[in-house]
Coordinates of C-alpha atoms and ligand atoms in Angstrom, one line a residue:
Chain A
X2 CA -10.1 32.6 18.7
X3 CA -13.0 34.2 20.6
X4 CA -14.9 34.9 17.5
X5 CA -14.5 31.5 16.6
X6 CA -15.7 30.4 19.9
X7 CA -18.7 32.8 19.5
X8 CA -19.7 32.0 16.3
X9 CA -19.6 27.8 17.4
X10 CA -21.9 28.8 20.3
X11 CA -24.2 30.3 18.2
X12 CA -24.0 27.1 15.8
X13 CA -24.4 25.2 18.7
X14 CA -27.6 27.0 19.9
X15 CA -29.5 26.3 16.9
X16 CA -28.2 23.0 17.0
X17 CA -29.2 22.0 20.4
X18 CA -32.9 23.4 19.5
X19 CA -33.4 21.6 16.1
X20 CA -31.8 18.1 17.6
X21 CA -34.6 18.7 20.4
X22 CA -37.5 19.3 17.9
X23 CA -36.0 16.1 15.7
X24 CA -36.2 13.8 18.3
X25 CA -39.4 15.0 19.3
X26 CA -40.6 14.6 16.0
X27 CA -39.2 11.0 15.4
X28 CA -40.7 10.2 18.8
X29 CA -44.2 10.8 17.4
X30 CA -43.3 9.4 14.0
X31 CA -42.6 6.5 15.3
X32 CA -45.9 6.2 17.6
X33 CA -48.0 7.2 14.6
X34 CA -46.4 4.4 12.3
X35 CA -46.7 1.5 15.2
X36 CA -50.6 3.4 15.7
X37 CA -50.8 2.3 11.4
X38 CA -49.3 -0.7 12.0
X39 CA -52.5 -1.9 14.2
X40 CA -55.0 -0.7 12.0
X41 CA -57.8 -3.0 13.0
X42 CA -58.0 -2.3 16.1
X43 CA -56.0 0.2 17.2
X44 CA -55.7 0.6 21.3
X45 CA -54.0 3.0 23.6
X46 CA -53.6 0.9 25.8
X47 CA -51.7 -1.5 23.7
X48 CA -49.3 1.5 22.6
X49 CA -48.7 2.4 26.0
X50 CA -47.7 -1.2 26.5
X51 CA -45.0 -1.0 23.6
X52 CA -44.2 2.8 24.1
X53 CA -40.4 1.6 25.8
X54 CA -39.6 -0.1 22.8
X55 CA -41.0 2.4 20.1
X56 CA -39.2 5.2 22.0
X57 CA -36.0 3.3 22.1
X58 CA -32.9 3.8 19.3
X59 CA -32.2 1.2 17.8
X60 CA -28.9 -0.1 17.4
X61 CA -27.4 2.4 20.4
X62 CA -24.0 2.3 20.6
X63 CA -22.6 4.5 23.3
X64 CA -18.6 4.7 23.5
X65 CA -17.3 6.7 26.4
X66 CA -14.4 7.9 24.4
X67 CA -17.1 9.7 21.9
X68 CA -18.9 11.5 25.1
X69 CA -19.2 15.3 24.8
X70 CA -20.4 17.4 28.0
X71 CA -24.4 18.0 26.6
X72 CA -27.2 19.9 28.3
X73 CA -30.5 17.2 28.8
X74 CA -33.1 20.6 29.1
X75 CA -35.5 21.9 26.5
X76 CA -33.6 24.2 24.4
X77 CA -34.7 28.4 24.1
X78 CA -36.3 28.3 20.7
X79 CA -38.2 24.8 20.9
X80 CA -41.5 26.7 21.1
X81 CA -41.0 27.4 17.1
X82 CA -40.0 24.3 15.9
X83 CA -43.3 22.6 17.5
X84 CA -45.5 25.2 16.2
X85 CA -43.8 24.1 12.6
X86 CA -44.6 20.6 13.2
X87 CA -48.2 21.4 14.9
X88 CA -49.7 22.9 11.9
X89 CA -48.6 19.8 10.1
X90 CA -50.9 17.4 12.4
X91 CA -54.2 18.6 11.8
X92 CA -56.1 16.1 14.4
X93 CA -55.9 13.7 16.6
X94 CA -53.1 11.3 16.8
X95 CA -54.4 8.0 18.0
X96 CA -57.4 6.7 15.4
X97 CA -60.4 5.8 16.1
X98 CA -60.5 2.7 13.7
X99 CA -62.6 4.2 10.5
X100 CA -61.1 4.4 6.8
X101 CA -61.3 7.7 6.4
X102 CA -58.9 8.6 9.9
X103 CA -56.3 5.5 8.5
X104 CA -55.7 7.5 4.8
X105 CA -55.2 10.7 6.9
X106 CA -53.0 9.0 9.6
X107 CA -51.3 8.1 6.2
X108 CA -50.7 11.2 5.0
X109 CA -49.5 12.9 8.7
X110 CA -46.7 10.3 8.7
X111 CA -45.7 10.9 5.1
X112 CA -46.0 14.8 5.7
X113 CA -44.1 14.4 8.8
X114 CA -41.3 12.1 7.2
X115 CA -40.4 14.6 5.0
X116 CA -40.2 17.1 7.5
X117 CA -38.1 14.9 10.2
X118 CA -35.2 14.5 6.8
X119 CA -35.3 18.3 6.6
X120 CA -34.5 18.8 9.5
X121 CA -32.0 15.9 9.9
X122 CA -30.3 17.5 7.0
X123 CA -30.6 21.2 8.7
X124 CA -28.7 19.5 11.3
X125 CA -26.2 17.7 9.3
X126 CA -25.2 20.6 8.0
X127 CA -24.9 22.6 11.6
X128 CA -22.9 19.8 12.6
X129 CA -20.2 19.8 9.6
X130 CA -20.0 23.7 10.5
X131 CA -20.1 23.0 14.4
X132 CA -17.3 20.7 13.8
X133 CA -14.9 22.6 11.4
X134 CA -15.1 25.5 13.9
X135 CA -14.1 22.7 16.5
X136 CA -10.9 21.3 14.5
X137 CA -9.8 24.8 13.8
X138 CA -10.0 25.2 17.5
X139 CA -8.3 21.9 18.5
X140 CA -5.4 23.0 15.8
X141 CA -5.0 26.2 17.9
X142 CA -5.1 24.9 21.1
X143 CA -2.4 22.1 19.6
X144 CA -0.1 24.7 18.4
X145 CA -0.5 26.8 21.4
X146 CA -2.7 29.3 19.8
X147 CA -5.9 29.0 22.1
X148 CA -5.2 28.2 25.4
X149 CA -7.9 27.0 28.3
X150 CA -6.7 29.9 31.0
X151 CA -8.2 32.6 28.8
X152 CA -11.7 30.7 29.1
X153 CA -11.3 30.9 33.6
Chain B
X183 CA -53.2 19.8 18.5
X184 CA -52.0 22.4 20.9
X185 CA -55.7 22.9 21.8
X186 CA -56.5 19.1 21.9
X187 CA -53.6 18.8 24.2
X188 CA -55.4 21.9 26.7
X189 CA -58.7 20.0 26.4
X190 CA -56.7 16.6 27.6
X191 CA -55.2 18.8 30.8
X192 CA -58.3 20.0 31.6
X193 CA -60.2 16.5 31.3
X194 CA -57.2 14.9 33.6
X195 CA -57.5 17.7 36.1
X196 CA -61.2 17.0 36.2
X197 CA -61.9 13.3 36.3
X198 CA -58.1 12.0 36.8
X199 CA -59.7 9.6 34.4
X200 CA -56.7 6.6 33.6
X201 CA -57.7 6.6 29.2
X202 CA -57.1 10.2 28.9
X203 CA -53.7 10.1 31.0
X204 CA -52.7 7.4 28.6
X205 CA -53.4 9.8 26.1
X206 CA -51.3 12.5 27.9
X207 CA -48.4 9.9 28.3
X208 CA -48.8 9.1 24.3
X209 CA -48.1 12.7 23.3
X210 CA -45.5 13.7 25.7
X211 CA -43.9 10.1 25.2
X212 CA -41.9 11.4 22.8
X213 CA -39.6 13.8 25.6
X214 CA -38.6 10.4 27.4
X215 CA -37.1 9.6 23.7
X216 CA -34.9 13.3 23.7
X217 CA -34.0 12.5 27.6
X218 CA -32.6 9.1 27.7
X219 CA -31.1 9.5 24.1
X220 CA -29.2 12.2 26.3
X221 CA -28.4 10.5 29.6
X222 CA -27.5 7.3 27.3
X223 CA -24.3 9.7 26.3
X224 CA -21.0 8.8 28.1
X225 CA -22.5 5.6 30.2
X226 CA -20.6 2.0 30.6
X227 CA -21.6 -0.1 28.0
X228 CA -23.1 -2.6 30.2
X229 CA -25.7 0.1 30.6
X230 CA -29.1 -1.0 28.5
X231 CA -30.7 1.9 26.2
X232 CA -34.1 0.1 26.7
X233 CA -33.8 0.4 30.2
X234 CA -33.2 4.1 30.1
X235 CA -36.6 4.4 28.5
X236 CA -38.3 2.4 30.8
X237 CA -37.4 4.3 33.7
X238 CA -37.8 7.5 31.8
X239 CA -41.4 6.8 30.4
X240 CA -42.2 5.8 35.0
X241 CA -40.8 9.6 35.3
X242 CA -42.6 10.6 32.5
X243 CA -46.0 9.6 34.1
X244 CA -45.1 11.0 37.4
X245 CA -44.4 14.1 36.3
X246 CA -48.1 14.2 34.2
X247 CA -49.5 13.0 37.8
X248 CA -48.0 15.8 39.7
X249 CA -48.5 19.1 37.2
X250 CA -50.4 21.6 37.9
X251 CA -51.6 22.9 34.8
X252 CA -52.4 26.5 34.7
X253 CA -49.9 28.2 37.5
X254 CA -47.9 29.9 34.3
X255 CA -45.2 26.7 34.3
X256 CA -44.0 25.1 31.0
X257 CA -45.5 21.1 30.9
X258 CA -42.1 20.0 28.9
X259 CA -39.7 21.7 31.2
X260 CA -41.1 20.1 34.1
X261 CA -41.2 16.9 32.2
X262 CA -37.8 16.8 31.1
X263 CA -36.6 17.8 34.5
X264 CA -38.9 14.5 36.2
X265 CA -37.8 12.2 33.3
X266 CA -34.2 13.0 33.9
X267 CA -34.4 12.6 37.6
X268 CA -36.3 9.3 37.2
X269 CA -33.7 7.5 35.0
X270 CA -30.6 9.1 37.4
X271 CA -32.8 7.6 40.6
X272 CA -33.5 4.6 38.9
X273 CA -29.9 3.7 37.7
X274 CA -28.6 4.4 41.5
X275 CA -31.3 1.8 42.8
X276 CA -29.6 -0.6 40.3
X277 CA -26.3 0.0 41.1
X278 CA -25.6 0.9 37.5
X279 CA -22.0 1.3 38.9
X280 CA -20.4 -2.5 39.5
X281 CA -20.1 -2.9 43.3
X282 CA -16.4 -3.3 43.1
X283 CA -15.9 0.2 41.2
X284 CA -17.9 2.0 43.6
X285 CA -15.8 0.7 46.6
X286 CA -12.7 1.5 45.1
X287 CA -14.2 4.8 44.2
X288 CA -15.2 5.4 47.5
X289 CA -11.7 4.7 49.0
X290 CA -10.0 7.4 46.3
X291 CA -12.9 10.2 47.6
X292 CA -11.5 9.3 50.8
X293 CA -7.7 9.4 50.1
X294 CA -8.5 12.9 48.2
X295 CA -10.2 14.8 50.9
X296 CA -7.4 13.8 53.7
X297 CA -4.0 14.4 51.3
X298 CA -6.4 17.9 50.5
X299 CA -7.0 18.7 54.0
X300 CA -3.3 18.0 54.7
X301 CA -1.5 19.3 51.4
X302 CA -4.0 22.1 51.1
X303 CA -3.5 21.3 47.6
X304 CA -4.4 18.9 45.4
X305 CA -2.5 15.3 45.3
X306 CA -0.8 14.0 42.5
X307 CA -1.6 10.3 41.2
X308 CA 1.5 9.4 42.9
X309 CA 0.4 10.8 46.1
X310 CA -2.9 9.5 45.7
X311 CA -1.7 6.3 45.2
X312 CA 0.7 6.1 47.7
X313 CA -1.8 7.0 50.4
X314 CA -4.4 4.1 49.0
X315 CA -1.3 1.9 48.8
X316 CA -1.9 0.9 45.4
X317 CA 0.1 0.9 42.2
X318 CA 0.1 3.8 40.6
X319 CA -1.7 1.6 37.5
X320 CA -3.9 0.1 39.8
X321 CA -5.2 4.0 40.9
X322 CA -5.1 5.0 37.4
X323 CA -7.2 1.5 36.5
X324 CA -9.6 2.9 39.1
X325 CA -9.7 6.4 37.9
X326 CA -10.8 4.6 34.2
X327 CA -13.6 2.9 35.3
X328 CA -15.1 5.7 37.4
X329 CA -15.9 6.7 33.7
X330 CA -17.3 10.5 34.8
X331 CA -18.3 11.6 31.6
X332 CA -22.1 10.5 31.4
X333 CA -24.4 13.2 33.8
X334 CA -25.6 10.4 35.9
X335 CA -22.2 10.6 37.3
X336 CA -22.3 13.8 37.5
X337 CA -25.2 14.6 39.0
X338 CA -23.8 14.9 42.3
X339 CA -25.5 17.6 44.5
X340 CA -23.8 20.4 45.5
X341 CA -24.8 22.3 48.7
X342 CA -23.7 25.5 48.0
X343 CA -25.8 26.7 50.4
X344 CA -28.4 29.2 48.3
X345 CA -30.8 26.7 48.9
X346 CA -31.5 25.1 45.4
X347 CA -30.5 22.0 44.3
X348 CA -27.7 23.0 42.0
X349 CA -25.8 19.4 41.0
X350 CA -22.4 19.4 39.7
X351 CA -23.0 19.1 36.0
X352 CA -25.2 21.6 35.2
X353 CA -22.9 24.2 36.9
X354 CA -19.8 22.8 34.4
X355 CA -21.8 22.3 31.6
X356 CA -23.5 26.1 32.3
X357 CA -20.3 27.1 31.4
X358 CA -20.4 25.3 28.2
X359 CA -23.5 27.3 26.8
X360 CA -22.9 30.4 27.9
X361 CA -21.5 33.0 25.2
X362 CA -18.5 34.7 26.6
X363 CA -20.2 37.9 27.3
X364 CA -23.1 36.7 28.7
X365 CA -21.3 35.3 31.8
X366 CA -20.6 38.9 33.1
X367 CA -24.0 38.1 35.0
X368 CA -22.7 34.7 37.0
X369 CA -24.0 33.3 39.8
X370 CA -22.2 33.0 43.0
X371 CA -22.1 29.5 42.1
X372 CA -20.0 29.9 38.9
X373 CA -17.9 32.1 40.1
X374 CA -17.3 29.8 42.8
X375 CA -16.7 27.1 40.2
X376 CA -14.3 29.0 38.4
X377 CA -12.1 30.4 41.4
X378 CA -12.3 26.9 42.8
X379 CA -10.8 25.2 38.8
X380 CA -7.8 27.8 38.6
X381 CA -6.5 25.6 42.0
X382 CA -6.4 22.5 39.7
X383 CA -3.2 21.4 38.1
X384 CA -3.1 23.0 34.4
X385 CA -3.5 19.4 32.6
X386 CA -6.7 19.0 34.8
X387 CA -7.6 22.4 34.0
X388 CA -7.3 22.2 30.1
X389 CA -9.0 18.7 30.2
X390 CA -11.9 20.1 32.1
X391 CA -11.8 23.0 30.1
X392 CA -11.9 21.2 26.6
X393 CA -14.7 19.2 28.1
X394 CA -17.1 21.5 29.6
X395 CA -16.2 24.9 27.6
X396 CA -15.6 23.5 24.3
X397 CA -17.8 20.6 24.3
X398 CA -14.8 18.2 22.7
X399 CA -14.9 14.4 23.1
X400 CA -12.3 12.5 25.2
X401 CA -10.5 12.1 21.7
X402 CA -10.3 15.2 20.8
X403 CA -8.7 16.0 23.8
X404 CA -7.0 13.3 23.7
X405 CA -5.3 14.6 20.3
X406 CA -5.1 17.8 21.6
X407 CA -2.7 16.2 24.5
X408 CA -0.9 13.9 22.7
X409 CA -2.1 10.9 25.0
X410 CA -4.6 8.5 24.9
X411 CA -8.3 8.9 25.4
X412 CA -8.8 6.4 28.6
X413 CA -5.5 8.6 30.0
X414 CA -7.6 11.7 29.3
X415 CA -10.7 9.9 30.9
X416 CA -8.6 8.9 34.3
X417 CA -7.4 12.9 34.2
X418 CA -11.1 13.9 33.8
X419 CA -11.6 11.5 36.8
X420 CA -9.3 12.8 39.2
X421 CA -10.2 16.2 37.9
X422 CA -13.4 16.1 39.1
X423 CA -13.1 14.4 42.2
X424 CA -10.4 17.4 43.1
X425 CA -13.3 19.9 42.0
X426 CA -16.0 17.9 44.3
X427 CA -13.7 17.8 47.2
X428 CA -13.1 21.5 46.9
X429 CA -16.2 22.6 46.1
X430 CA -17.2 20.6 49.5
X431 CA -15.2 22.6 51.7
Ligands
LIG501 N1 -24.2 8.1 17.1 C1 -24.9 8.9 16.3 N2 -25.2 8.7 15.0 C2 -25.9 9.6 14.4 C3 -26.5 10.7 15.0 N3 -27.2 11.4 14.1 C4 -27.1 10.7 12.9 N4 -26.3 9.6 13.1 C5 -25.9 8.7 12.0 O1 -26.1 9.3 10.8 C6 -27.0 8.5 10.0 C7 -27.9 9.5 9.2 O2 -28.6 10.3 10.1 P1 -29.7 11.4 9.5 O3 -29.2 12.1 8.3 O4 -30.1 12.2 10.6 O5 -30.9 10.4 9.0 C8 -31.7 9.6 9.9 C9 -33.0 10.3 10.4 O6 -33.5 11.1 9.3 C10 -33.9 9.1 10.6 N5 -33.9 8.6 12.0 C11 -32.9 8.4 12.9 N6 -33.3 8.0 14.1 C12 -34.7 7.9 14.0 C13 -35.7 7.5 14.9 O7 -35.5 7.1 16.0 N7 -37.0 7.6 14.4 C14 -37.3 8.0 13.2 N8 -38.6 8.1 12.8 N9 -36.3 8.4 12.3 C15 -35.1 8.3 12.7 O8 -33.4 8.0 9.9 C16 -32.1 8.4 9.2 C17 -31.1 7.3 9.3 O9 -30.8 7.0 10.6 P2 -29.7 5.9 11.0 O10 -29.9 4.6 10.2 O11 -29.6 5.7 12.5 O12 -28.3 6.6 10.4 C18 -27.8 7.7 11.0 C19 -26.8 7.4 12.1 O13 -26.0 6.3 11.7 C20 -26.2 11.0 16.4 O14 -26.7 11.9 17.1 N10 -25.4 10.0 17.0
LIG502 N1 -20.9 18.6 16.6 C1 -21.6 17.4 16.5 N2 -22.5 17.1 17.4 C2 -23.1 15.9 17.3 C3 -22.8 14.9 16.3 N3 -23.6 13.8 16.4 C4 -24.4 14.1 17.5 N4 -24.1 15.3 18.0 C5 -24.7 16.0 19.2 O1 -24.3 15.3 20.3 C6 -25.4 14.7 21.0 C7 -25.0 13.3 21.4 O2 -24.8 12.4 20.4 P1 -24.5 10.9 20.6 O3 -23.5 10.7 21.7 O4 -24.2 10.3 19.3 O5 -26.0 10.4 21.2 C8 -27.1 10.4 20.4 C9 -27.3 9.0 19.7 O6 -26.9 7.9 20.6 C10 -28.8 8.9 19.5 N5 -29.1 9.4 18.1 C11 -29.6 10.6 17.7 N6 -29.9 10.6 16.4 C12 -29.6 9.3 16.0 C13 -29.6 8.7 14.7 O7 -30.0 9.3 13.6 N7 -29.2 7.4 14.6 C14 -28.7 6.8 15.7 N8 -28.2 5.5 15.5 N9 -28.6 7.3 16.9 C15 -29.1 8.6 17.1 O8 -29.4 9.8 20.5 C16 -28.4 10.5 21.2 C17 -28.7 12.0 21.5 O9 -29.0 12.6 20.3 P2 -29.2 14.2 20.3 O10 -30.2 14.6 21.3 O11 -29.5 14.7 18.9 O12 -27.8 14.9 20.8 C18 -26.6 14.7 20.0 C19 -26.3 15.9 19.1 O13 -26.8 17.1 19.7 C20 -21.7 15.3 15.4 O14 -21.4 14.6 14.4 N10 -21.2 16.5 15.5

């Protein structure tokens, strides 16, 4: 049972840093498409204005019953995720209005798309692993196998 | 954009000009999004997302105000530290706990420390109730609504007396992350935390266990215990009240 324990906090590590970098990353996804969506005159001042509701999830649903115990800090590893997604943004986010910035705004969101889904799926899979480790736990701890007092 | 984001510092720290901190709170916007996604996680459901950002993005500009770039320290650490702190300060000023729950709540803190004092133990629910003069459903309605699972309830400081601020959460949930071996190297606060849990009752004990140390979901422990999951959420209550009370001693 301790290895299994082990092995979920390592899981859970990795997790906890790529769930930091994908939010991060849809974060500035989602400022960069509401930046397109104003093309003709695009304003920081008027982003900053709508920045609550771009940063917001839509459709939140939070159930108290579903609540785990989660850490709100920026995870070990986060420096190399954001040096991943750094080299992908080449210049500066918030365009200056001409044609030639718009295409390349363009092509940053479409580059950075594809990289939010990869590591969406990256954590998928982290959590179907995170979470079999878990219901093998729960089974112990059911059948008396794993007990809290060795964890004290 | 590393570099850009330098130059920005070093132009704020210059001019304090307001279109470049716009630009500052435009990048780093994106941290109030990880934050409050994080905070949203246990809260009532009266509780508005939207909200959460809005206070977050207010700590989010405080925190760019007050950095001092260039003393070694970590912008996003600082950040995420200030935006946290913003939406827990903010939600207090609301009273994002109904009036009525937080003087009942008050009155069961109050029960718990005198039976504790007396007992030198912890109550049971039937103790607890019986010194509130309630129902026992009426103390365990109580214990339900108290709903501790979200770290804005938690976030309770403890005066430990080393001098930081060390709240209640991140010393439980420090003992979620940490790989068995590395907690050889605890702090007098853990082990504090730990003597002070083995004085629980062993339901309270597994239910804070499942919670903090293997990071399961009121369900799960919920299946684990064969009852259901606001049971498990009244246990995880009283569970933490009995910690708090200790822990205050
Ligand atoms: N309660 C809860 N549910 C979760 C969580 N993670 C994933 N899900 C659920 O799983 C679906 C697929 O998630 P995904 O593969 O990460 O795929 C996601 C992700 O790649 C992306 N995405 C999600 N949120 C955002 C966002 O705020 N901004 C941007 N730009 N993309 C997002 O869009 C895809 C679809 O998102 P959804 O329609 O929301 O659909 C989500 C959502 O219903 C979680 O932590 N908590
Ligand atoms: N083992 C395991 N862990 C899981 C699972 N789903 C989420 N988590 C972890 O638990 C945290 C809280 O999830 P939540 O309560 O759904 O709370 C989520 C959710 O309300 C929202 N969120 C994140 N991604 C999505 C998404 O794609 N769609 C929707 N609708 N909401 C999302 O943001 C909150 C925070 O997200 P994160 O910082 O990523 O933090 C997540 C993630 O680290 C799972 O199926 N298994």
């Amino acid at each position: 049972t301790d290895d299994l324990r082990r092995i979920r906090s390592e899981c859970e590590a990795a997790e906890e840093g790529i769930s930091y970098a994908r939010r991060l990353l849809q974060g500035r996804l989602d400022i960069l498409r509401a930046a397109l969506d104003q093309s003709e005159h695009p304003d920081a001042g008027q982003l900053l204005a709508a920045l609550p509701a771009i940063m917001a999830d839509q459709g939140h649903v939070s159930d108290p019953a579903q609540a785990r115990s989660l850490r709100v800090r920026v995870p070990a590893d986060a420096e190399r995720y954001a040096a991943v997604i750094d080299a992908v943004i080449t210049e500066d986010e918030v365009p200056e209005g001409t044609d030639s910035d718009l295409s390349d705004l363009e092509r940053v969101v479409g580059v950075l798309t594809q990289v939010e889904h990869e590591l969406s799926a990256r954590r998928r899979a982290l959590f179907a692993r995170i979470d079999g480790l878990r219901a093998e736990l729960l089974a112990r701890y059911k059948d008396g196998r794993a007990d809290v007092r060795d964890l004290l | 954009t590393e570099r850009e984001v330098a130059q920005l510092w070093g132009e704020y720290a210059d001019g304090r000009d307001v279109a470049v901190r716009e630009r500052l709170i435009i990048h780093y916007a994106p941290l109030v999004k990880y934050v409050a996604g994080r905070v949203a996680v246990g809260m009532p459901a009266h509780v508005e997302h939207s909200d959460l950002v809005s206070y977050g993005i207010f700590g989010l500009m405080d925190a760019i105000e007050k950095f001092e770039p260039g003393r070694g320290f970590k912008f996003e650490t600082y950040a995420v530290a200030r935006i946290r702190g913003a939406i827990i300060d903010e939600l207090r000023s609301v009273d994002w706990v109904p009036r009525s729950v937080r003087t009942r709540s008050r009155k069961v803190e109050a029960a718990m420390q005198e039976l504790e004092s007396a007992l030198k133990r912890s109550p049971t629910e039937e103790e607890l109730a019986e010194e509130l003069g309630w129902s026992l459903e009426e103390l365990q309605d109580t214990l339900a609504r108290m709903s501790m699972t979200s770290i804005a309830a938690l976030d309770e400081v403890l005066d430990v007396g080393d001098g930081d601020r060390i709240t209640l959460v991140d010393t439980l949930q420090d003992l979620t992350v940490s790989l068995p071996e590395e907690t050889l190297d605890d702090s007098e606060t853990k082990r504090l935390l730990r003597a002070t849990l083995t004085r629980l009752t062993e339901r309270e004990q597994t239910v804070l266990g499942l919670y903090y140390f293997e990071g399961m979901t009121l369900a799960q422990i919920g299946d684990v215990l064969g009852v259901t999951e606001s049971r498990i959420c009244q246990i995880h209550t009283k569970a933490v009240l009995s910690l708090r009370t200790k822990l205050g001693e």
